[in-house]
CSV table of C-alpha atoms in Angstrom, one decimal:
chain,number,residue,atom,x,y,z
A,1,UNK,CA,269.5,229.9,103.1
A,2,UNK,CA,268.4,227.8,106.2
A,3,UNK,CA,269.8,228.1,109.5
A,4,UNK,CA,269.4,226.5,112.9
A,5,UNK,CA,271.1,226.4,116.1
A,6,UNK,CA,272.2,223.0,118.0
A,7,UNK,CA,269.4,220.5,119.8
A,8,UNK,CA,268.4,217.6,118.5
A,9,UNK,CA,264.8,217.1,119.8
A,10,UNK,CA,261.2,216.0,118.9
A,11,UNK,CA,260.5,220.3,119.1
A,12,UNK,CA,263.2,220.8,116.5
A,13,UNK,CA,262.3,218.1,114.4
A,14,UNK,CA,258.7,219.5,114.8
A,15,UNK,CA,260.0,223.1,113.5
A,16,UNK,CA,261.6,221.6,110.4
A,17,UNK,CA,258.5,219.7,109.6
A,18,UNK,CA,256.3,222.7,110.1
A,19,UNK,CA,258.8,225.0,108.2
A,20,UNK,CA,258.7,222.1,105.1
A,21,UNK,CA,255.2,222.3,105.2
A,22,UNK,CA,255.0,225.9,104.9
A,23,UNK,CA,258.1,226.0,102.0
A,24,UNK,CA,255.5,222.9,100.2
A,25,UNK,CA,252.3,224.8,100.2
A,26,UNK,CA,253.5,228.0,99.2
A,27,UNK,CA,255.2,226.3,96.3
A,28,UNK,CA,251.7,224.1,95.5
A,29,UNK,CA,249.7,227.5,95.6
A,30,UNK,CA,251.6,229.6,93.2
A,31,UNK,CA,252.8,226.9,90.8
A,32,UNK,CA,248.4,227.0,90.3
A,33,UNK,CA,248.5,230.5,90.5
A,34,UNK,CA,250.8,231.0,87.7
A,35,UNK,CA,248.7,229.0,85.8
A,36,UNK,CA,246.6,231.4,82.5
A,37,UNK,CA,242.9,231.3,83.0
A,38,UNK,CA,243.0,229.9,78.9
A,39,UNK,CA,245.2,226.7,80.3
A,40,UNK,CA,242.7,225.3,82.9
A,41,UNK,CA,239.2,226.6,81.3
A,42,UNK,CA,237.0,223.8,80.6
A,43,UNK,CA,236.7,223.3,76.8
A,44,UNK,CA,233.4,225.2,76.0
A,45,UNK,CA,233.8,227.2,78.8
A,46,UNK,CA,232.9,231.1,78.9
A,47,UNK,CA,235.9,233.2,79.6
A,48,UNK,CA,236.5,235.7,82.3
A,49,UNK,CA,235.6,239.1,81.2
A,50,UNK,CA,238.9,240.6,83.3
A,51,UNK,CA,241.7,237.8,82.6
A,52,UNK,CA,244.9,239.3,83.0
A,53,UNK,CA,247.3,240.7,80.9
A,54,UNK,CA,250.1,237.8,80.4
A,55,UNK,CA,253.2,239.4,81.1
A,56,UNK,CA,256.9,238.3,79.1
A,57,UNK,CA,258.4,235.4,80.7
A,58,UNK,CA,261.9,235.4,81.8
A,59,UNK,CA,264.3,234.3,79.5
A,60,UNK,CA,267.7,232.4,79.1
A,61,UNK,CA,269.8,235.6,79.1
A,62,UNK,CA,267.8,236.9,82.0
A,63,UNK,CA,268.4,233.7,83.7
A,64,UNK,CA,272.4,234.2,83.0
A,65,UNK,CA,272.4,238.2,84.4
A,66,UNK,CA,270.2,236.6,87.8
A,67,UNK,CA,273.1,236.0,90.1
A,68,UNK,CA,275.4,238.9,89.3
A,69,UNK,CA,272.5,241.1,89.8
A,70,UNK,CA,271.8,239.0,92.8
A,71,UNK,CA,275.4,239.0,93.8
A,72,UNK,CA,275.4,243.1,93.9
A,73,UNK,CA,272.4,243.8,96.0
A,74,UNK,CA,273.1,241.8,98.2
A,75,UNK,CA,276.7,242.6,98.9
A,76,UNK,CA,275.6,246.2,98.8
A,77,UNK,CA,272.9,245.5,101.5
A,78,UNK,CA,276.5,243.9,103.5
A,79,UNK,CA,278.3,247.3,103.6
A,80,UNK,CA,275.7,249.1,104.1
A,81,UNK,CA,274.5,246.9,107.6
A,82,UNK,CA,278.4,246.6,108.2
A,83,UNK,CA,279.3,250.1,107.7
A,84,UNK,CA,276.1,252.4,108.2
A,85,UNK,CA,274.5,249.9,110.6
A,86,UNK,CA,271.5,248.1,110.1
A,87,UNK,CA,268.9,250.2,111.7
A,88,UNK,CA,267.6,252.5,108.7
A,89,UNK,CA,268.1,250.1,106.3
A,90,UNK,CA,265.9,248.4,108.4
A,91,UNK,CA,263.4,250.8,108.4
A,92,UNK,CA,263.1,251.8,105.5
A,93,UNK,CA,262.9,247.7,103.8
A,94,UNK,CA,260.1,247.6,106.4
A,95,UNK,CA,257.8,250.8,105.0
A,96,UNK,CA,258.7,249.0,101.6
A,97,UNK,CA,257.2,246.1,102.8
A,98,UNK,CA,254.5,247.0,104.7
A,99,UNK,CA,253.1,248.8,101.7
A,100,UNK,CA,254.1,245.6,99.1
A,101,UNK,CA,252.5,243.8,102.1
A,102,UNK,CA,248.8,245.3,101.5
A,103,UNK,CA,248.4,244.7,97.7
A,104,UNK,CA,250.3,241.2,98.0
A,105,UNK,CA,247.9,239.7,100.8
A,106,UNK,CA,244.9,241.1,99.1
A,107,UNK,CA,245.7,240.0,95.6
A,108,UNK,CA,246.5,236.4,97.7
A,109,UNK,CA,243.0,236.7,99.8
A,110,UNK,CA,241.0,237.3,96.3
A,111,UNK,CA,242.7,233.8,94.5
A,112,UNK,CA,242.1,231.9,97.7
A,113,UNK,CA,238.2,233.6,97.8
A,114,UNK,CA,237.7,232.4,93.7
A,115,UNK,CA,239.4,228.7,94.0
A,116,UNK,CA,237.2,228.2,97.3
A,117,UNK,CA,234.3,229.6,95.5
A,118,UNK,CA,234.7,228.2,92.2
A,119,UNK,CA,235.6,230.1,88.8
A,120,UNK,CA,231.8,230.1,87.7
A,121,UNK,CA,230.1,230.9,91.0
A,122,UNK,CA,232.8,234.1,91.1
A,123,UNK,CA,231.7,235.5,88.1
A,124,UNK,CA,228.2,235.9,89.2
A,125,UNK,CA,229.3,238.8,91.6
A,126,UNK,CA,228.8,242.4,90.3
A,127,UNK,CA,231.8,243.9,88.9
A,128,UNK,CA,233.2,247.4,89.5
A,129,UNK,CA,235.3,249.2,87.3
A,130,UNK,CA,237.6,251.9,88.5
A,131,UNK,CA,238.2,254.6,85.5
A,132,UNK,CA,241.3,256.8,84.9
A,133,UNK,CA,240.5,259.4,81.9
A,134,UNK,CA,241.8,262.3,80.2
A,135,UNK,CA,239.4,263.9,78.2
A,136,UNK,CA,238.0,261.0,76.1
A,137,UNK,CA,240.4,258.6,76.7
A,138,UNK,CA,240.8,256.0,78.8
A,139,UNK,CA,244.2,256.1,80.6
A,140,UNK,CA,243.6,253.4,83.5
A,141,UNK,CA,241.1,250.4,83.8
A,142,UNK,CA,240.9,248.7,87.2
A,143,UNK,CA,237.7,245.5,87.4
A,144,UNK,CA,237.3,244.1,90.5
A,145,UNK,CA,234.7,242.2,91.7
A,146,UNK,CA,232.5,243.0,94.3
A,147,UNK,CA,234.3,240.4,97.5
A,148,UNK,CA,237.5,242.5,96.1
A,149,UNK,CA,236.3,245.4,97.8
A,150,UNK,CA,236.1,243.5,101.2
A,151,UNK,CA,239.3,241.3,101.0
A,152,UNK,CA,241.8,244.5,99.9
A,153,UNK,CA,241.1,246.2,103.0
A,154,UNK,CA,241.2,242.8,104.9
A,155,UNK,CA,244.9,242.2,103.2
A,156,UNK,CA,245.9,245.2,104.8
A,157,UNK,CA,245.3,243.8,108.7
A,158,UNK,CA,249.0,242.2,108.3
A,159,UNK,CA,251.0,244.7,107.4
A,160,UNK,CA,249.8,247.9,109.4
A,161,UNK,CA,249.6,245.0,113.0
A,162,UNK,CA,253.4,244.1,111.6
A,163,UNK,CA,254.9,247.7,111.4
A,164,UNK,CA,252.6,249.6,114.2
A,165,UNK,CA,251.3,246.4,116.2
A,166,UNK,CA,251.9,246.6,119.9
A,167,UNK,CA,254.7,244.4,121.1
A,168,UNK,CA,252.7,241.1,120.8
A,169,UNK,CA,252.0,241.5,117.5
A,170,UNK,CA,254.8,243.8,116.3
A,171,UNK,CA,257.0,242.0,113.9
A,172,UNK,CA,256.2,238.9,115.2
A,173,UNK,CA,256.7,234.9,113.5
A,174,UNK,CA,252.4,234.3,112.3
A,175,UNK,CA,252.6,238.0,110.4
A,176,UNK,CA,256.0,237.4,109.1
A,177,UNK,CA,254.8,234.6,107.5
A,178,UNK,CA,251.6,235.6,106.5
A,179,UNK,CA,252.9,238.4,104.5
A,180,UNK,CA,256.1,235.9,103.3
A,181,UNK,CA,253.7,233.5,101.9
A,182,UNK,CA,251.8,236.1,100.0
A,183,UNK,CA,255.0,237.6,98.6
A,184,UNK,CA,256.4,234.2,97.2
A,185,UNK,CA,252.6,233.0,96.1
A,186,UNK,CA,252.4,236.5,93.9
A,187,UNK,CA,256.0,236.4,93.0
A,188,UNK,CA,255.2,232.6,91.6
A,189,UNK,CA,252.3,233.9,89.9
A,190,UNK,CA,253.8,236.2,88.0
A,191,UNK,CA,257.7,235.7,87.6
A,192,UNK,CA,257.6,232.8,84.8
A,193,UNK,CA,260.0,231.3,82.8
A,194,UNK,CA,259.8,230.6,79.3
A,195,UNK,CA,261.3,227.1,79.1
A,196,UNK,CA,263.3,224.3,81.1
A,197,UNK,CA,266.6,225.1,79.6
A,198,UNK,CA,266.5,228.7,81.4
A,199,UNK,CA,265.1,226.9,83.9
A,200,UNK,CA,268.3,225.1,84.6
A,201,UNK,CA,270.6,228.3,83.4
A,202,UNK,CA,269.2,230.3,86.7
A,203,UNK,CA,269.1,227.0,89.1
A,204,UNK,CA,272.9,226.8,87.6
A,205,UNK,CA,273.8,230.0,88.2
A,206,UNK,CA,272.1,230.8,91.9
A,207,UNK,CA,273.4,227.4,92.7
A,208,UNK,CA,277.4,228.7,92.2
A,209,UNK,CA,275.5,232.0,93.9
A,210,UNK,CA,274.5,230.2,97.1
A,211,UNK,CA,277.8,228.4,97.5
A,212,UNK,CA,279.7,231.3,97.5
A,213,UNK,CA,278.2,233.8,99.5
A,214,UNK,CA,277.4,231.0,102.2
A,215,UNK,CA,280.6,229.1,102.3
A,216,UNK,CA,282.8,231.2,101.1
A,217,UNK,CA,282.3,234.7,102.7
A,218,UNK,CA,280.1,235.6,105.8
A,219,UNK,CA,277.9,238.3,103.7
A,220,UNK,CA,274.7,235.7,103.3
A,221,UNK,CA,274.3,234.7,106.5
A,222,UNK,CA,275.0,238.8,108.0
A,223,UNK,CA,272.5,239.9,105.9
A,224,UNK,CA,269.8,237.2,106.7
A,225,UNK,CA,270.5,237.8,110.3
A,226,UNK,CA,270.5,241.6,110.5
A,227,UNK,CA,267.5,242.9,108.4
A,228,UNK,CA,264.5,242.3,110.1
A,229,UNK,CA,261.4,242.0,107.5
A,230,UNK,CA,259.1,239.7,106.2
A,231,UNK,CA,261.6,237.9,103.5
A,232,UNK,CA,262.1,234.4,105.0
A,233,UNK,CA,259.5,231.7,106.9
A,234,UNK,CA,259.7,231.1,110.4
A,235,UNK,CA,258.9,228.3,113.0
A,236,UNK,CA,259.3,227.8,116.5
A,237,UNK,CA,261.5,225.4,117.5
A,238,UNK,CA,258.5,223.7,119.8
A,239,UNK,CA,256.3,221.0,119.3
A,240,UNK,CA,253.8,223.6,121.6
A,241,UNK,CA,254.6,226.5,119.8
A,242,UNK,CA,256.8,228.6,122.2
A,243,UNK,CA,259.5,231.3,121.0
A,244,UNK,CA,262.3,230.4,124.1
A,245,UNK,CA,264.3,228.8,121.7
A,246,UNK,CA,263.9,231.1,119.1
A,247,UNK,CA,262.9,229.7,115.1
A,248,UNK,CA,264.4,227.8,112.2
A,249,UNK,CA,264.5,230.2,109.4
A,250,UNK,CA,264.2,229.8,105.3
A,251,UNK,CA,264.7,232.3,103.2
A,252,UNK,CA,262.4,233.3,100.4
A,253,UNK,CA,264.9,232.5,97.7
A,254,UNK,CA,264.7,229.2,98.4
A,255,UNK,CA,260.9,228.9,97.9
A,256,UNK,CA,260.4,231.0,95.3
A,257,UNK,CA,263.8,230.6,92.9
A,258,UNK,CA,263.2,226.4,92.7
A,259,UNK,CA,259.2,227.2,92.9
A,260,UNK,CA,259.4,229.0,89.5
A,261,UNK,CA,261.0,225.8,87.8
A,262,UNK,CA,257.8,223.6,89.6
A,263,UNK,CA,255.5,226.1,88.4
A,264,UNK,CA,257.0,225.9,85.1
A,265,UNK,CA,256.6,222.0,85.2
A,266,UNK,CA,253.0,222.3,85.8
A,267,UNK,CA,252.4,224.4,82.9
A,268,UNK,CA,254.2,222.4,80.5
A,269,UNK,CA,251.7,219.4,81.7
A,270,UNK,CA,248.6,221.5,81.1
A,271,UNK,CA,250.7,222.3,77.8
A,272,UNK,CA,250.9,218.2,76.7
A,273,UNK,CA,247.4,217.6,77.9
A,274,UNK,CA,246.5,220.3,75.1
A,275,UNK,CA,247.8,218.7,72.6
A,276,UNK,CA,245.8,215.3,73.0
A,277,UNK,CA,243.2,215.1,70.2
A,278,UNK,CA,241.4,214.0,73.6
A,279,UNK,CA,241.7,215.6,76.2
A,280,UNK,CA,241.3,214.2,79.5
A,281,UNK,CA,242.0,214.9,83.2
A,282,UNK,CA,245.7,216.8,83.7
A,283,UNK,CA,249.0,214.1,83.8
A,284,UNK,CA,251.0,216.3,86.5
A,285,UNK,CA,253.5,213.8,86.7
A,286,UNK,CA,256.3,216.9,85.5
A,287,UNK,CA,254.7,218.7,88.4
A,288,UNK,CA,254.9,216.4,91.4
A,289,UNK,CA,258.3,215.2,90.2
A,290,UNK,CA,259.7,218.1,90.6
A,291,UNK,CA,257.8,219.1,94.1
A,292,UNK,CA,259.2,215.8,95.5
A,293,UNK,CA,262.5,216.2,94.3
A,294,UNK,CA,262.0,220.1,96.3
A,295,UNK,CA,261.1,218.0,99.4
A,296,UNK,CA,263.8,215.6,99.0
A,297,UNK,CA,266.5,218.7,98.6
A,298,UNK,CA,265.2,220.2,101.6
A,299,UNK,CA,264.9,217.7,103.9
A,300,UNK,CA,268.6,216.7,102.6
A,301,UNK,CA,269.7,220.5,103.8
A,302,UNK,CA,267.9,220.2,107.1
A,303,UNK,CA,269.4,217.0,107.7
A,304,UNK,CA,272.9,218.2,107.0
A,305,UNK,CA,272.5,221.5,108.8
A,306,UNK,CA,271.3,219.3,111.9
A,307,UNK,CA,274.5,217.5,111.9
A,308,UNK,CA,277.1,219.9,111.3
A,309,UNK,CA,275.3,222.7,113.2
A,310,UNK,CA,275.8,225.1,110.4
A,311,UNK,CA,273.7,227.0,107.9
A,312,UNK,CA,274.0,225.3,104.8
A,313,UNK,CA,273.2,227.1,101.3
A,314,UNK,CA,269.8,225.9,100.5
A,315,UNK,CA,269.9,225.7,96.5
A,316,UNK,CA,273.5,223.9,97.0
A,317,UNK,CA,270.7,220.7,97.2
A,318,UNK,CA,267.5,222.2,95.4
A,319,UNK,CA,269.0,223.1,92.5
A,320,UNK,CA,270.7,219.9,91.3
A,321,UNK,CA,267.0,218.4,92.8
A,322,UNK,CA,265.0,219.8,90.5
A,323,UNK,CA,267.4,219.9,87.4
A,324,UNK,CA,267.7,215.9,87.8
A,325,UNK,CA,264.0,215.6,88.1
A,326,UNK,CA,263.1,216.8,84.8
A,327,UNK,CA,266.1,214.9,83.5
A,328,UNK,CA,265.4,211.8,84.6
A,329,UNK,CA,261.2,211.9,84.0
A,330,UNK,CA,262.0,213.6,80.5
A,331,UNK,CA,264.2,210.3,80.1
A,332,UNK,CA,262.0,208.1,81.7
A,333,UNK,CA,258.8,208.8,79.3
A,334,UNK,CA,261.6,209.5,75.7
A,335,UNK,CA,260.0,213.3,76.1
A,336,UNK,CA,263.0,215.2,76.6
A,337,UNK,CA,263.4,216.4,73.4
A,338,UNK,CA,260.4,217.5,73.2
A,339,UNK,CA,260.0,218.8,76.7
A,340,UNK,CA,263.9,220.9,76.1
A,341,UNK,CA,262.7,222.3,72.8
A,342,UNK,CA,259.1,223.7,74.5
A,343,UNK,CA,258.9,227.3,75.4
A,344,UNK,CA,256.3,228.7,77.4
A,345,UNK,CA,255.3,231.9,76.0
A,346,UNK,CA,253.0,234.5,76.9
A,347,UNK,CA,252.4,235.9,73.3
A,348,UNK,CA,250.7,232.5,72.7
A,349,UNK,CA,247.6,234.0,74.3
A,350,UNK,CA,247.9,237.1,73.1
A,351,UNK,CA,248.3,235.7,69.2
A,352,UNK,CA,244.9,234.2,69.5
A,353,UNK,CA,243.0,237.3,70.3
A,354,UNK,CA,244.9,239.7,68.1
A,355,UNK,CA,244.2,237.2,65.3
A,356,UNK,CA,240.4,238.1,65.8
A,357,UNK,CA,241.5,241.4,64.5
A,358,UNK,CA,243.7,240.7,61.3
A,359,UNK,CA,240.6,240.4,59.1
A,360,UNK,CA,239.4,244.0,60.2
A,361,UNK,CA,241.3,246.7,57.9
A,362,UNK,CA,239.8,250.3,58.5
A,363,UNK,CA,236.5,249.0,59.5
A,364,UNK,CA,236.2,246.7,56.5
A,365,UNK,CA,236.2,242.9,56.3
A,366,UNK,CA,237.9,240.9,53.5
A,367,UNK,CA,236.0,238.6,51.8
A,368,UNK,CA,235.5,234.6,53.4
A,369,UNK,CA,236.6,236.1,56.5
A,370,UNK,CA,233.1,236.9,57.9
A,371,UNK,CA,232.2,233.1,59.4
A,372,UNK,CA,235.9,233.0,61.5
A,373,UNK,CA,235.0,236.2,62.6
A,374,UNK,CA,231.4,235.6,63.9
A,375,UNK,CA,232.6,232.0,65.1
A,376,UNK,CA,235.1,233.8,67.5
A,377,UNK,CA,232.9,236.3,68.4
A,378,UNK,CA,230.4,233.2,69.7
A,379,UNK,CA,233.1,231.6,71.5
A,380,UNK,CA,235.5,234.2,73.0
A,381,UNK,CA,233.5,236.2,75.2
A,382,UNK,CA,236.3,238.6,75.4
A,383,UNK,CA,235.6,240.0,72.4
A,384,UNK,CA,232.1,240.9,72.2
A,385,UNK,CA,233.3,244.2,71.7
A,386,UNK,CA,234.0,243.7,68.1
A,387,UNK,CA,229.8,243.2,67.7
A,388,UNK,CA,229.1,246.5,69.7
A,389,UNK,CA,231.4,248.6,68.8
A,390,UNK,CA,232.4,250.0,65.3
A,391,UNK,CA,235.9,247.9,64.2
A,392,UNK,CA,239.0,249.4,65.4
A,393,UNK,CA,242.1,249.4,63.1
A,394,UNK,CA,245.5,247.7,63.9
A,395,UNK,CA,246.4,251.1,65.0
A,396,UNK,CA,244.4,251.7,67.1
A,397,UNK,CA,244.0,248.5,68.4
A,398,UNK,CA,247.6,248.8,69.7
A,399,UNK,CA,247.0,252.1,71.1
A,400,UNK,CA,244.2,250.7,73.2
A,401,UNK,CA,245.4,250.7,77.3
A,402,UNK,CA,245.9,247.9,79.2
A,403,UNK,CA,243.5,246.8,82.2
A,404,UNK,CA,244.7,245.7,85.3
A,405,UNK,CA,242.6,243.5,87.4
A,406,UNK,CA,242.9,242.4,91.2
């Protein structure tokens, strides 16, 4: 939801640029971030000794349970500010935060660090490894590499000047939207969808959402007014910067909700440039169709909620954006079958290193297996394992824990 109050000036016009700008590069970042270490390596390429886990997308009946699940925390959050009173809600959201706040920025700092520094030049830092074990087992696996150790404790500047900060710093606009652009650029990273038809089920569905709880009720705009933590962007409404006339306001919902179906557009062009016999640079044309189509929806809701002087539902002009974006490139390039049918799937990754494992049955191998196993050993360097260690069983392969990494 975006909101404003009345003027009509270069210094609001300024705000709504610098607040688009904002909405665009968060969007740009974790649409990259959400992208699997296996999508962008360079054929031939060494892998990354700690790529992470690939979580389970969300799918189409997810996408459909979205806005009643929406719908019920947030009217819950009404009764509560309207009943209780805002003040330890408040409070409480904010300790949530402020602790969210310290892993988020972090985990943002070390992706900016490795794309500034380069995938290759990264890995030539030391790595530490953080072990959790009980007796001879391994319960808990954290790698990080040696910047990590720096930038985690440097992520946590924002939070602790946000909640304990004296009253320059204290809650103010630049750490609310520090900490809001590391919460949507993680929340990009990670929350994925598996294809563009639940892509267009949950832009559907929090499209009815947004009209409803904006037009028709006042519990949006209560809500977004009355708690008091780092869940939207801010921007003076000065071309100089200055907080007398208070900020234009957009909520992280409408960054992160249409950012999801960008992000998922970027994939599915790393996915098609796969599939050439030749590959070549990456076609993001699904990508930056969709990103303009974002800018066009939000400059369309700024514009109306300049005119009317009303906050206007953001996704009411995102959503159908987006949706008609794929449609009509799909259309354009006689993809969209093709594009509708695609699902983005995370076991994908993990099929192709279990597979290195099918051939092993109680330590033995079966017979014409041994040059695929050797040639994957060569050219997956997450499993050298497999050559240094005695062969695991499908057993206890699966009872092997999972690593985290920052």
């Amino acid at each position: 939801m975006a909101t404003s109050v009345a003027g009509t000036d270069w210094d609001l016009l300024s705000s709504y640029a610098g607040l688009l700008s904002l909405a665009c590069i968060s969007i740009y970042a974790g649409s990259h971030g959400s992208l699997s270490t296996r999508s962008t390596r360079a054929p031939g390429a060494e892998t990354e000794e700690e790529e992470e886990e690939e979580i389970d997308r969300l799918s189409s009946q997810d996408a459909y349970l979205f806005p009643v699940i929406g719908s019920a925390v947030l009217f819950g959050l009404y009764l509560i500010v309207k009943y209780f009173g805002k003040e330890w809600i408040t409070w409480l959201l904010q300790w949530y935060f402020t602790i969210a706040g310290v892993g988020s920025v972090g985990k943002s700092l070390i992706a900016l660090s490795r794309w500034t520094m380069g995938q290759s030049r990264w890995q030539k830092f030391d790595k530490v490894q953080f072990l959790v074990l009980k007796g001879p087992r391994e319960l808990l696996s954290i790698s990080l590499r040696t910047p990590s150790l720096f930038l985690i404790p440097l992520g946590s500047i924002p939070s602790v000047l946000y909640t304990f900060g004296g009253s320059a710093t204290r809650r103010s606009a630049l750490l609310t939207d520090l900490l809001a652009l590391s919460f949507s650029h993680n929340a990009l990273s990670l929350l994925k969808l598996d294809s563009f038809k639940t892509g267009c089920v949950l832009l559907s569905g929090l499209f009815l959402y947004d009209i409803w709880w904006v037009f028709g009720t006042e519990v949006m705009v209560k809500v977004a007014t009355s708690l008091d933590v780092p869940i939207k962007l801010l921007w003076p409404k000065s071309v100089v910067f200055s907080t007398e006339r208070g900020f234009t306001m957009l909520g992280l919902g409408d960054i992160v909700i249409p950012g999801m179906f960008i992000a998922m557009a970027l994939r599915y062009d790393y996915h098609r440039t796969s599939q050439r016999v030749q590959q070549a640079n990456v076609s993001r044309v699904y990508f930056f169709a969709t990103l303009f189509a974002y800018v066009a929806g939000l400059v369309a809701t700024m514009t109306v909620m300049h005119v009317f002087r009303k906050a206007q539902p953001a996704l009411l002009y995102l959503s159908p954006a987006c949706i008609l974006s794929f449609v009509l490139t799909a259309l354009a390039r006689g993809e969209f079958a093709e594009a509708w049918a695609w699902t983005d799937e995370a076991g994908e990754d993990k099929a192709e290193s279990k597979s290195l494992a099918r051939p092993h049955t109680n330590g033995k191998v079966k017979d014409g297996d041994e040059d695929a196993v050797g040639q994957d050993i060569v050219t997956d360097a997450t499993t050298t394992s497999l050559a240094e260690a005695e062969p695991l069983t499908d057993q206890e392969t699966r009872k092997r824990p999972k690593k985290k990494r920052a």
